[in-house]
Amino acid sequence: MKISTLLTKDSVFSQVRCTSKKSALEIISHIAAEKLDIDAQRLFNDLISREKIGSTGVGSGIAIPHVKIDSSLPATAVFIQCETPIDYDSYDGNKVDILFAIFVPEDRCQEYLATLSEISQKLLNKTFLKQLRTAESAETLFELLQAE
């Protein structure tokens, strides 16, 4: 499962106004719920439950919230670049401004782990991360994320 197969133009957002971790996860839930045609509150609850296990803030201002979804649904992702960094309880204590959320069917867990690794490696590349942070439109973000 590649990043390019998870993201669509309508799931990448630039300069999103997030006031907190909760508001960012609510925004992500609504976007994903619309794409998957399922209940946004359920997705939000799943994301919050996952965060209670441990923060998905991986450091360097990046969070990769992720949850399993029903096997009948397609894997999908939502990418948001926050207008201003938010408190996220990241392991390194830094605020987060880049969120790459992944929703993967339960029966595709192995692919999901490989995808998480790929996303982490790509996002933690300092040059790439700087490009994401300075991108001024969702279209530019999408193009950057689609490049393999």
Short mmCIF file of N, CA and C in Angstrom, two decimals:
data_model
loop_
_atom_site.label_atom_id
_atom_site.label_comp_id
_atom_site.label_asym_id
_atom_site.label_seq_id
_atom_site.Cartn_x
_atom_site.Cartn_y
_atom_site.Cartn_z
N MET A 1 0.86 -1.18 0.00
CA MET A 1 0.00 0.00 0.00
C MET A 1 0.90 1.23 0.00
N LYS A 2 0.84 2.01 -1.03
CA LYS A 2 1.66 3.21 -1.17
C LYS A 2 0.88 4.46 -0.76
N ILE A 3 1.62 5.49 -0.38
CA ILE A 3 1.00 6.77 -0.03
C ILE A 3 0.13 7.25 -1.19
N SER A 4 0.63 7.10 -2.40
CA SER A 4 -0.09 7.59 -3.57
C SER A 4 -1.44 6.90 -3.78
N THR A 5 -1.60 5.69 -3.25
CA THR A 5 -2.89 5.02 -3.39
C THR A 5 -3.86 5.38 -2.27
N LEU A 6 -3.34 5.93 -1.19
CA LEU A 6 -4.19 6.30 -0.05
C LEU A 6 -4.78 7.70 -0.17
N LEU A 7 -4.01 8.61 -0.74
CA LEU A 7 -4.41 10.01 -0.79
C LEU A 7 -5.05 10.39 -2.12
N THR A 8 -6.07 11.22 -2.03
CA THR A 8 -6.68 11.83 -3.21
C THR A 8 -6.62 13.34 -3.02
N LYS A 9 -6.83 14.08 -4.09
CA LYS A 9 -6.77 15.54 -4.00
C LYS A 9 -7.73 16.09 -2.95
N ASP A 10 -8.88 15.44 -2.80
CA ASP A 10 -9.87 15.94 -1.85
C ASP A 10 -9.62 15.48 -0.41
N SER A 11 -8.45 14.90 -0.17
CA SER A 11 -8.13 14.50 1.21
C SER A 11 -6.83 15.16 1.71
N VAL A 12 -6.39 16.20 0.99
CA VAL A 12 -5.19 16.94 1.37
C VAL A 12 -5.58 18.41 1.57
N PHE A 13 -5.22 18.95 2.74
CA PHE A 13 -5.66 20.30 3.10
C PHE A 13 -4.50 21.14 3.62
N SER A 14 -4.47 22.38 3.16
CA SER A 14 -3.42 23.33 3.52
C SER A 14 -3.97 24.39 4.48
N GLN A 15 -3.11 24.80 5.41
CA GLN A 15 -3.44 25.91 6.32
C GLN A 15 -4.79 25.73 7.03
N VAL A 16 -4.98 24.56 7.62
CA VAL A 16 -6.21 24.24 8.33
C VAL A 16 -6.16 24.87 9.72
N ARG A 17 -7.24 25.48 10.10
CA ARG A 17 -7.30 26.12 11.42
C ARG A 17 -7.66 25.06 12.46
N CYS A 18 -6.63 24.62 13.19
CA CYS A 18 -6.80 23.64 14.26
C CYS A 18 -6.44 24.36 15.56
N THR A 19 -7.29 24.24 16.56
CA THR A 19 -7.02 24.91 17.83
C THR A 19 -6.48 23.95 18.88
N SER A 20 -6.62 22.65 18.62
CA SER A 20 -6.18 21.65 19.59
C SER A 20 -6.08 20.29 18.90
N LYS A 21 -5.53 19.34 19.64
CA LYS A 21 -5.47 17.96 19.14
C LYS A 21 -6.88 17.46 18.85
N LYS A 22 -7.80 17.74 19.76
CA LYS A 22 -9.19 17.30 19.60
C LYS A 22 -9.80 17.89 18.33
N SER A 23 -9.60 19.18 18.10
CA SER A 23 -10.20 19.80 16.91
C SER A 23 -9.58 19.23 15.63
N ALA A 24 -8.28 18.97 15.64
CA ALA A 24 -7.62 18.38 14.47
C ALA A 24 -8.20 17.00 14.18
N LEU A 25 -8.37 16.19 15.22
CA LEU A 25 -8.92 14.84 15.02
C LEU A 25 -10.39 14.89 14.59
N GLU A 26 -11.14 15.90 15.05
CA GLU A 26 -12.53 16.07 14.60
C GLU A 26 -12.57 16.40 13.11
N ILE A 27 -11.70 17.31 12.69
CA ILE A 27 -11.64 17.69 11.27
C ILE A 27 -11.30 16.47 10.42
N ILE A 28 -10.28 15.74 10.85
CA ILE A 28 -9.86 14.53 10.12
C ILE A 28 -11.01 13.52 10.06
N SER A 29 -11.70 13.34 11.16
CA SER A 29 -12.82 12.38 11.22
C SER A 29 -13.91 12.74 10.22
N HIS A 30 -14.23 14.01 10.14
CA HIS A 30 -15.29 14.44 9.22
C HIS A 30 -14.88 14.23 7.76
N ILE A 31 -13.64 14.54 7.44
CA ILE A 31 -13.15 14.36 6.07
C ILE A 31 -13.17 12.87 5.71
N ALA A 32 -12.62 12.04 6.59
CA ALA A 32 -12.56 10.60 6.32
C ALA A 32 -13.96 9.99 6.27
N ALA A 33 -14.84 10.41 7.15
CA ALA A 33 -16.20 9.86 7.19
C ALA A 33 -16.93 10.15 5.89
N GLU A 34 -16.72 11.34 5.35
CA GLU A 34 -17.35 11.67 4.08
C GLU A 34 -16.80 10.80 2.95
N LYS A 35 -15.49 10.58 2.95
CA LYS A 35 -14.88 9.73 1.92
C LYS A 35 -15.34 8.28 2.03
N LEU A 36 -15.49 7.80 3.26
CA LEU A 36 -15.82 6.40 3.50
C LEU A 36 -17.31 6.14 3.64
N ASP A 37 -18.10 7.23 3.71
CA ASP A 37 -19.54 7.14 3.90
C ASP A 37 -19.89 6.37 5.18
N ILE A 38 -19.22 6.79 6.26
CA ILE A 38 -19.53 6.22 7.59
C ILE A 38 -19.66 7.35 8.59
N ASP A 39 -19.98 7.01 9.82
CA ASP A 39 -20.24 7.99 10.87
C ASP A 39 -18.95 8.66 11.36
N ALA A 40 -18.92 9.98 11.29
CA ALA A 40 -17.75 10.75 11.71
C ALA A 40 -17.48 10.59 13.21
N GLN A 41 -18.53 10.53 14.00
CA GLN A 41 -18.34 10.40 15.44
C GLN A 41 -17.66 9.08 15.79
N ARG A 42 -18.01 8.03 15.08
CA ARG A 42 -17.38 6.73 15.32
C ARG A 42 -15.89 6.80 15.01
N LEU A 43 -15.53 7.42 13.89
CA LEU A 43 -14.12 7.56 13.55
C LEU A 43 -13.39 8.40 14.58
N PHE A 44 -14.03 9.49 15.00
CA PHE A 44 -13.43 10.36 16.02
C PHE A 44 -13.19 9.57 17.30
N ASN A 45 -14.19 8.82 17.74
CA ASN A 45 -14.05 8.01 18.96
C ASN A 45 -12.90 7.01 18.82
N ASP A 46 -12.79 6.39 17.65
CA ASP A 46 -11.70 5.43 17.41
C ASP A 46 -10.34 6.12 17.47
N LEU A 47 -10.24 7.32 16.89
CA LEU A 47 -8.98 8.06 16.92
C LEU A 47 -8.62 8.45 18.35
N ILE A 48 -9.60 8.90 19.11
CA ILE A 48 -9.36 9.27 20.51
C ILE A 48 -8.94 8.04 21.32
N SER A 49 -9.61 6.92 21.09
CA SER A 49 -9.23 5.68 21.79
C SER A 49 -7.80 5.30 21.48
N ARG A 50 -7.40 5.44 20.23
CA ARG A 50 -6.03 5.12 19.83
C ARG A 50 -5.04 6.05 20.52
N GLU A 51 -5.38 7.32 20.64
CA GLU A 51 -4.50 8.29 21.29
C GLU A 51 -4.34 7.98 22.78
N LYS A 52 -5.35 7.38 23.40
CA LYS A 52 -5.27 7.02 24.82
C LYS A 52 -4.25 5.91 25.04
N ILE A 53 -4.03 5.08 24.03
CA ILE A 53 -3.03 4.01 24.11
C ILE A 53 -1.63 4.62 24.12
N GLY A 54 -1.46 5.66 23.34
CA GLY A 54 -0.18 6.36 23.24
C GLY A 54 -0.30 7.39 22.13
N SER A 55 0.36 8.50 22.29
CA SER A 55 0.27 9.56 21.31
C SER A 55 0.81 9.11 19.96
N THR A 56 0.14 9.55 18.91
CA THR A 56 0.61 9.29 17.55
C THR A 56 1.47 10.45 17.06
N GLY A 57 1.82 11.35 17.96
CA GLY A 57 2.77 12.41 17.65
C GLY A 57 4.16 11.79 17.62
N VAL A 58 4.75 11.67 16.43
CA VAL A 58 6.00 10.93 16.28
C VAL A 58 7.25 11.78 16.43
N GLY A 59 7.06 13.08 16.63
CA GLY A 59 8.20 13.98 16.78
C GLY A 59 8.37 14.88 15.57
N SER A 60 9.19 15.89 15.72
CA SER A 60 9.49 16.85 14.65
C SER A 60 8.25 17.56 14.12
N GLY A 61 7.22 17.70 14.96
CA GLY A 61 6.01 18.41 14.54
C GLY A 61 5.06 17.58 13.69
N ILE A 62 5.23 16.26 13.73
CA ILE A 62 4.43 15.36 12.90
C ILE A 62 3.59 14.42 13.77
N ALA A 63 2.36 14.19 13.33
CA ALA A 63 1.51 13.17 13.95
C ALA A 63 0.97 12.26 12.85
N ILE A 64 0.88 11.00 13.17
CA ILE A 64 0.33 10.02 12.22
C ILE A 64 -0.79 9.24 12.93
N PRO A 65 -1.94 9.92 13.14
CA PRO A 65 -3.06 9.21 13.75
C PRO A 65 -3.51 8.08 12.82
N HIS A 66 -3.84 6.95 13.39
CA HIS A 66 -4.22 5.80 12.57
C HIS A 66 -5.15 4.88 13.33
N VAL A 67 -6.10 4.34 12.61
CA VAL A 67 -7.03 3.37 13.19
C VAL A 67 -7.41 2.34 12.13
N LYS A 68 -7.86 1.20 12.63
CA LYS A 68 -8.38 0.16 11.76
C LYS A 68 -9.86 0.45 11.53
N ILE A 69 -10.31 0.13 10.32
CA ILE A 69 -11.72 0.28 9.98
C ILE A 69 -12.24 -1.06 9.49
N ASP A 70 -13.52 -1.13 9.28
CA ASP A 70 -14.15 -2.36 8.83
C ASP A 70 -13.50 -2.86 7.53
N SER A 71 -13.36 -4.16 7.43
CA SER A 71 -12.69 -4.77 6.27
C SER A 71 -13.42 -4.52 4.95
N SER A 72 -14.67 -4.14 5.01
CA SER A 72 -15.43 -3.88 3.78
C SER A 72 -15.13 -2.50 3.19
N LEU A 73 -14.40 -1.68 3.94
CA LEU A 73 -14.11 -0.31 3.49
C LEU A 73 -12.71 -0.22 2.87
N PRO A 74 -12.51 0.74 1.97
CA PRO A 74 -11.19 0.90 1.37
C PRO A 74 -10.24 1.66 2.30
N ALA A 75 -8.97 1.36 2.21
CA ALA A 75 -7.97 2.12 2.96
C ALA A 75 -7.98 3.55 2.43
N THR A 76 -7.82 4.49 3.34
CA THR A 76 -7.80 5.89 2.94
C THR A 76 -6.92 6.68 3.90
N ALA A 77 -6.59 7.90 3.49
CA ALA A 77 -5.77 8.77 4.34
C ALA A 77 -6.25 10.20 4.21
N VAL A 78 -5.92 10.99 5.22
CA VAL A 78 -6.21 12.42 5.23
C VAL A 78 -4.94 13.12 5.67
N PHE A 79 -4.56 14.16 4.94
CA PHE A 79 -3.37 14.93 5.28
C PHE A 79 -3.79 16.36 5.55
N ILE A 80 -3.39 16.88 6.70
CA ILE A 80 -3.63 18.30 6.96
C ILE A 80 -2.36 18.98 7.44
N GLN A 81 -2.18 20.17 6.92
CA GLN A 81 -1.11 21.07 7.33
C GLN A 81 -1.82 22.14 8.16
N CYS A 82 -1.48 22.23 9.44
CA CYS A 82 -2.15 23.18 10.33
C CYS A 82 -1.64 24.60 10.09
N GLU A 83 -2.56 25.53 10.24
CA GLU A 83 -2.23 26.95 10.12
C GLU A 83 -1.16 27.35 11.15
N THR A 84 -1.36 26.87 12.38
CA THR A 84 -0.37 27.07 13.44
C THR A 84 -0.21 25.76 14.20
N PRO A 85 0.98 25.49 14.72
CA PRO A 85 1.21 24.24 15.46
C PRO A 85 0.31 24.12 16.70
N ILE A 86 -0.05 22.88 17.01
CA ILE A 86 -0.94 22.61 18.14
C ILE A 86 -0.26 21.67 19.15
N ASP A 87 -0.68 21.77 20.41
CA ASP A 87 -0.23 20.81 21.42
C ASP A 87 -0.80 19.45 21.05
N TYR A 88 0.05 18.43 21.09
CA TYR A 88 -0.39 17.11 20.65
C TYR A 88 0.11 15.98 21.55
N ASP A 89 0.79 16.30 22.62
CA ASP A 89 1.36 15.28 23.51
C ASP A 89 2.36 14.40 22.78
N SER A 90 3.11 14.99 21.87
CA SER A 90 4.12 14.23 21.12
C SER A 90 5.22 13.75 22.05
N TYR A 91 5.88 12.68 21.63
CA TYR A 91 6.95 12.11 22.44
C TYR A 91 8.09 13.08 22.69
N ASP A 92 8.36 13.95 21.71
CA ASP A 92 9.46 14.89 21.88
C ASP A 92 9.02 16.22 22.50
N GLY A 93 7.72 16.35 22.80
CA GLY A 93 7.21 17.56 23.43
C GLY A 93 6.94 18.71 22.47
N ASN A 94 7.28 18.54 21.20
CA ASN A 94 7.06 19.60 20.21
C ASN A 94 5.60 19.66 19.78
N LYS A 95 5.17 20.86 19.39
CA LYS A 95 3.83 21.02 18.84
C LYS A 95 3.80 20.42 17.44
N VAL A 96 2.60 20.09 16.98
CA VAL A 96 2.40 19.42 15.70
C VAL A 96 1.74 20.36 14.70
N ASP A 97 2.24 20.34 13.47
CA ASP A 97 1.59 21.11 12.40
C ASP A 97 1.35 20.28 11.14
N ILE A 98 1.81 19.03 11.14
CA ILE A 98 1.61 18.12 10.02
C ILE A 98 0.95 16.85 10.55
N LEU A 99 -0.24 16.54 10.03
CA LEU A 99 -0.95 15.33 10.43
C LEU A 99 -1.28 14.50 9.20
N PHE A 100 -0.87 13.25 9.24
CA PHE A 100 -1.15 12.31 8.16
C PHE A 100 -1.93 11.16 8.80
N ALA A 101 -3.25 11.18 8.65
CA ALA A 101 -4.11 10.17 9.28
C ALA A 101 -4.37 9.02 8.31
N ILE A 102 -4.34 7.81 8.84
CA ILE A 102 -4.53 6.62 8.00
C ILE A 102 -5.66 5.77 8.58
N PHE A 103 -6.52 5.32 7.68
CA PHE A 103 -7.64 4.46 8.03
C PHE A 103 -7.51 3.20 7.18
N VAL A 104 -7.22 2.08 7.85
CA VAL A 104 -6.91 0.85 7.11
C VAL A 104 -7.86 -0.28 7.54
N PRO A 105 -8.37 -1.04 6.55
CA PRO A 105 -9.23 -2.18 6.87
C PRO A 105 -8.51 -3.19 7.76
N GLU A 106 -9.26 -3.75 8.68
CA GLU A 106 -8.70 -4.69 9.66
C GLU A 106 -7.95 -5.85 9.02
N ASP A 107 -8.41 -6.29 7.87
CA ASP A 107 -7.79 -7.46 7.24
C ASP A 107 -6.53 -7.12 6.44
N ARG A 108 -6.08 -5.87 6.51
CA ARG A 108 -4.88 -5.48 5.77
C ARG A 108 -3.80 -4.93 6.71
N CYS A 109 -3.72 -5.47 7.91
CA CYS A 109 -2.80 -4.96 8.93
C CYS A 109 -1.33 -5.01 8.52
N GLN A 110 -0.90 -6.06 7.85
CA GLN A 110 0.51 -6.15 7.46
C GLN A 110 0.90 -5.03 6.49
N GLU A 111 0.03 -4.78 5.51
CA GLU A 111 0.28 -3.68 4.57
C GLU A 111 0.30 -2.36 5.33
N TYR A 112 -0.57 -2.25 6.29
CA TYR A 112 -0.73 -1.05 7.10
C TYR A 112 0.58 -0.73 7.84
N LEU A 113 1.22 -1.73 8.41
CA LEU A 113 2.47 -1.51 9.12
C LEU A 113 3.58 -1.03 8.18
N ALA A 114 3.64 -1.62 7.00
CA ALA A 114 4.63 -1.19 6.01
C ALA A 114 4.36 0.24 5.57
N THR A 115 3.09 0.58 5.41
CA THR A 115 2.72 1.93 5.00
C THR A 115 3.07 2.95 6.08
N LEU A 116 2.81 2.60 7.33
CA LEU A 116 3.18 3.50 8.43
C LEU A 116 4.67 3.77 8.43
N SER A 117 5.44 2.76 8.20
CA SER A 117 6.89 2.91 8.15
C SER A 117 7.30 3.82 6.99
N GLU A 118 6.72 3.60 5.83
CA GLU A 118 7.04 4.43 4.66
C GLU A 118 6.69 5.89 4.90
N ILE A 119 5.52 6.12 5.47
CA ILE A 119 5.08 7.49 5.74
C ILE A 119 6.01 8.15 6.75
N SER A 120 6.34 7.43 7.82
CA SER A 120 7.23 7.98 8.84
C SER A 120 8.58 8.37 8.25
N GLN A 121 9.17 7.48 7.47
CA GLN A 121 10.47 7.77 6.86
C GLN A 121 10.40 8.99 5.96
N LYS A 122 9.35 9.06 5.15
CA LYS A 122 9.21 10.18 4.22
C LYS A 122 9.02 11.49 4.98
N LEU A 123 8.14 11.49 5.98
CA LEU A 123 7.85 12.72 6.70
C LEU A 123 9.00 13.19 7.58
N LEU A 124 9.81 12.27 8.04
CA LEU A 124 10.93 12.66 8.90
C LEU A 124 12.16 13.12 8.12
N ASN A 125 12.09 13.09 6.80
CA ASN A 125 13.16 13.63 5.97
C ASN A 125 13.08 15.16 6.08
N LYS A 126 14.12 15.78 6.60
CA LYS A 126 14.08 17.22 6.90
C LYS A 126 13.81 18.08 5.68
N THR A 127 14.39 17.74 4.55
CA THR A 127 14.18 18.53 3.33
C THR A 127 12.72 18.43 2.89
N PHE A 128 12.19 17.20 2.89
CA PHE A 128 10.80 16.98 2.49
C PHE A 128 9.85 17.68 3.45
N LEU A 129 10.13 17.58 4.73
CA LEU A 129 9.29 18.20 5.75
C LEU A 129 9.25 19.72 5.57
N LYS A 130 10.39 20.31 5.25
CA LYS A 130 10.44 21.76 5.02
C LYS A 130 9.57 22.12 3.81
N GLN A 131 9.61 21.30 2.77
CA GLN A 131 8.76 21.55 1.60
C GLN A 131 7.28 21.50 1.97
N LEU A 132 6.90 20.53 2.81
CA LEU A 132 5.51 20.43 3.24
C LEU A 132 5.10 21.66 4.06
N ARG A 133 5.97 22.09 4.93
CA ARG A 133 5.65 23.23 5.80
C ARG A 133 5.55 24.55 5.04
N THR A 134 6.30 24.66 3.96
CA THR A 134 6.29 25.92 3.21
C THR A 134 5.32 25.91 2.03
N ALA A 135 4.71 24.76 1.76
CA ALA A 135 3.72 24.67 0.68
C ALA A 135 2.55 25.59 1.01
N GLU A 136 2.11 26.33 0.01
CA GLU A 136 1.07 27.32 0.24
C GLU A 136 -0.30 26.92 -0.28
N SER A 137 -0.41 25.71 -0.79
CA SER A 137 -1.72 25.26 -1.27
C SER A 137 -1.85 23.74 -1.10
N ALA A 138 -3.10 23.31 -1.07
CA ALA A 138 -3.38 21.88 -0.97
C ALA A 138 -2.87 21.17 -2.22
N GLU A 139 -2.96 21.83 -3.35
CA GLU A 139 -2.49 21.23 -4.61
C GLU A 139 -0.99 20.96 -4.55
N THR A 140 -0.22 21.92 -4.05
CA THR A 140 1.23 21.74 -3.92
C THR A 140 1.53 20.60 -2.95
N LEU A 141 0.81 20.56 -1.84
CA LEU A 141 0.99 19.48 -0.86
C LEU A 141 0.71 18.13 -1.51
N PHE A 142 -0.37 18.05 -2.24
CA PHE A 142 -0.75 16.80 -2.88
C PHE A 142 0.34 16.34 -3.84
N GLU A 143 0.87 17.27 -4.64
CA GLU A 143 1.92 16.93 -5.58
C GLU A 143 3.18 16.43 -4.86
N LEU A 144 3.54 17.08 -3.77
CA LEU A 144 4.71 16.65 -2.99
C LEU A 144 4.49 15.24 -2.43
N LEU A 145 3.31 15.00 -1.90
CA LEU A 145 3.02 13.70 -1.28
C LEU A 145 2.91 12.58 -2.30
N GLN A 146 2.53 12.91 -3.52
CA GLN A 146 2.40 11.90 -4.57
C GLN A 146 3.74 11.49 -5.15
N ALA A 147 4.73 12.35 -5.04
CA ALA A 147 6.06 12.03 -5.59
C ALA A 147 6.65 10.87 -4.81
N GLU A 148 7.11 9.88 -5.50
CA GLU A 148 7.63 8.68 -4.82
C GLU A 148 9.11 8.82 -4.52
#
